[in-house]
Structure formats: C-alpha cells, structure tokens
Short mmCIF file of C-alpha atoms and ligand atoms in Angstrom, two decimals:
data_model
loop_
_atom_site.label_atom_id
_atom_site.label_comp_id
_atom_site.label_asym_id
_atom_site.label_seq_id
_atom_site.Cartn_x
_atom_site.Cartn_y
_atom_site.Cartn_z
CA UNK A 1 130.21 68.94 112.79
CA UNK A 2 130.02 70.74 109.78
CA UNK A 3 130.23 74.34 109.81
CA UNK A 4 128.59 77.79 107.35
CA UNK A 5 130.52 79.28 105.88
CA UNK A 6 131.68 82.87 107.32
CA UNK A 7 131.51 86.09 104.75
CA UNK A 8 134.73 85.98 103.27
CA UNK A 9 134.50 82.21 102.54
CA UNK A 10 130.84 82.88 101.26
CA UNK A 11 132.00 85.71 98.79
CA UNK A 12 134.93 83.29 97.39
CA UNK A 13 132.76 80.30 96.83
CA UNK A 14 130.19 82.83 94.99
CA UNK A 15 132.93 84.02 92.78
CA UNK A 16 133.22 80.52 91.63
CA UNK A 17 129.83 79.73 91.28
CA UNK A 18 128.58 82.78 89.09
CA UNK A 19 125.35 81.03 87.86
CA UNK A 20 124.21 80.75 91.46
CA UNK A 21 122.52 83.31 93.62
CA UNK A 22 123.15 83.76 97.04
CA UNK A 23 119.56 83.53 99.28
CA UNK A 24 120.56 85.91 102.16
CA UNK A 25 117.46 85.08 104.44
CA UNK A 26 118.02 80.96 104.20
CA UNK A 27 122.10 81.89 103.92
CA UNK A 28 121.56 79.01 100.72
CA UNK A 29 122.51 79.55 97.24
CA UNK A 30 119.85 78.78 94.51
CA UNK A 31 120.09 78.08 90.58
CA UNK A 32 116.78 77.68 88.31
CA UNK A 33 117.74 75.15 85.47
CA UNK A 34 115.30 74.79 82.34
CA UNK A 35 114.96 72.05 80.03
CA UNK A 36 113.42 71.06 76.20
CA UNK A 37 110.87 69.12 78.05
CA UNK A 38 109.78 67.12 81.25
CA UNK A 39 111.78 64.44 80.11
CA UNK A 40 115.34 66.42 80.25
CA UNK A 41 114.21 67.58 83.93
CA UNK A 42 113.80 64.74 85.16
CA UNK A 43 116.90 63.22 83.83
CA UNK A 44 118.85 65.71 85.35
CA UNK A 45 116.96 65.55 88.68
CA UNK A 46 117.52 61.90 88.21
CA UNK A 47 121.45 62.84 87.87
CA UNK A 48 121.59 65.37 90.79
CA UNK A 49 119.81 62.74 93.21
CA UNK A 50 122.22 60.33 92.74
CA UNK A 51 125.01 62.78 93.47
CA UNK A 52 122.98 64.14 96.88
CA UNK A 53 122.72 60.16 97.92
CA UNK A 54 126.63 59.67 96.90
CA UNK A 55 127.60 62.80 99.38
CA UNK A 56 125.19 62.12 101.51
CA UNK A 57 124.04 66.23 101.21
CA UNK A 58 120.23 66.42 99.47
CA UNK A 59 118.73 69.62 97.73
CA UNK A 60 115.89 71.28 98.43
CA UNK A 61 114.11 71.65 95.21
CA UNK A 62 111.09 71.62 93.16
CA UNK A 63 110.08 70.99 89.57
CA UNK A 64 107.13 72.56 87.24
CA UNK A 65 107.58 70.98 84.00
CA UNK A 66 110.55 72.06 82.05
CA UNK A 67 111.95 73.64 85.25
CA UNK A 68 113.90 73.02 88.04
CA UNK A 69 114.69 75.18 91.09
CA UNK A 70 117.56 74.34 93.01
CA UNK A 71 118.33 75.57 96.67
CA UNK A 72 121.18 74.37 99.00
CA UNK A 73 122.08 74.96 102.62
CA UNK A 74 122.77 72.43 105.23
CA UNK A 75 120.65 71.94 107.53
CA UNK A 76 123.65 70.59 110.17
CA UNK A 77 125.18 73.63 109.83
CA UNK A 78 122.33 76.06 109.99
CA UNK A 79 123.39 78.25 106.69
CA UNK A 80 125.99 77.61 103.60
CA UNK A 81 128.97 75.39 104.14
CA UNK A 82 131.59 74.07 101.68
CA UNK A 83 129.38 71.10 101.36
CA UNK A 84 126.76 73.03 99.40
CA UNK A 85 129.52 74.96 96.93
CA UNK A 86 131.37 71.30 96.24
CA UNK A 87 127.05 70.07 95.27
CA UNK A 88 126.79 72.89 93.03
CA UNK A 89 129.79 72.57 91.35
CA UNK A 90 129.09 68.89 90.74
CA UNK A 91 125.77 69.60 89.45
CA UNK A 92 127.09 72.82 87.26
CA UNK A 93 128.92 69.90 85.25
CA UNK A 94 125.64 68.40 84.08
CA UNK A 95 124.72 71.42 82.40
CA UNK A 96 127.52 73.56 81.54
C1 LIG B 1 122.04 62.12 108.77
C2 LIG B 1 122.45 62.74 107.46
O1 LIG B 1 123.80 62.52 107.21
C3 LIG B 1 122.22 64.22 107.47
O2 LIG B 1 120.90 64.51 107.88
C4 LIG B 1 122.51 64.88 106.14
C5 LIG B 1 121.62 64.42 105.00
N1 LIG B 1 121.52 65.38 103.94
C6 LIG B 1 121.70 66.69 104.16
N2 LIG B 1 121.44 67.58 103.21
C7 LIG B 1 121.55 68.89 103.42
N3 LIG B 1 121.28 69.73 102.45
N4 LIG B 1 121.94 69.35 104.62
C8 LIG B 1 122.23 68.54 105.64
O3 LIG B 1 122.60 69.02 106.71
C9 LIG B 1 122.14 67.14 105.42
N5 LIG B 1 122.44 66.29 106.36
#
C-alpha cells in the first residue's frame, strides 16, 4: 500500500518540482501547461496518458483549448505520495 507523503518529504519533493503548486485542501500538486494551439495540447495529453497507463498512476485533469490543467494525488493513498512527484517529473520533461 502506497503511502502520502508526510511534511518534510512533501517540502523536498516541492523543492524539486518548482513549476508545481502544492493544493493543500486535495494534499495534490497542480501545474497549468499552455500550448500554440489545440493541436500541441493534445499531443502532450496524448504523451502524459501514455506515461499514466505505463505507471499505472492517471491525472486528474482537464483541457480548454490551448490549456491544460494538471492535478495529481493518489487516490490509494488518500493525499501526495512519491508516485505523484516521480509523474510530474516525467511529464516536466515534455515541456521543459
Ligand atoms: C487499480 C489501479 O492500480 C489503481 O486504481 C491505480 C490507478 N491509477 C491511479 N492514479 C492515481 N492518481 N491514484 C491512484 O491511487 C491510482 N491507482
């Protein structure tokens, strides 16, 4: 069973992620990601989904056009666990 993350873990794992925000009232991280066009968002959702099926560990996440909101947590654990800072590294190399 996986487990969240406790504060001191949480504020290490933010250091390294310094593009993501930390959602204290879904203990989740979140990252808003915007694109030329529809086209480029979809790619990259296209991208990130194939990453969340490889580590079994899905987004939650929406779209309007040229943007795309990105929130993780997991759900097995209730709050942020490692498995959510490994996703948004992963996904930080798509775009950075
Ligand atoms: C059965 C399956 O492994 C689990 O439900 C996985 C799937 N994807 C998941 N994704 C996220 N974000 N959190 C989870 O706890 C989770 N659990």
């Amino acid at each position: 069973m996986i487990e969240a993350l406790n504060e001191q873990e949480r504020a290490d794992a933010l250091d390294g992620l310094p593009d993501w925000d930390y959602d204290d009232a879904r203990d989740a991280i979140t990252r808003s990601f915007t694109f030329e066009n529809f086209s480029e968002a979809f790619a990259f959702m296209t991208q990130v989904a194939l990453m969340a099926e490889k580590a079994d560990h899905h987004p939650e996440w929406s779209n309007v056009y040229n943007r795309v909101d990105v929130l993780l947590t997991t759900h097995d654990a209730g709050g942020l666990s490692a498995r959510d800072v490994e996703m948004a590294g992963q996904i930080d190399t798509l775009v950075d």
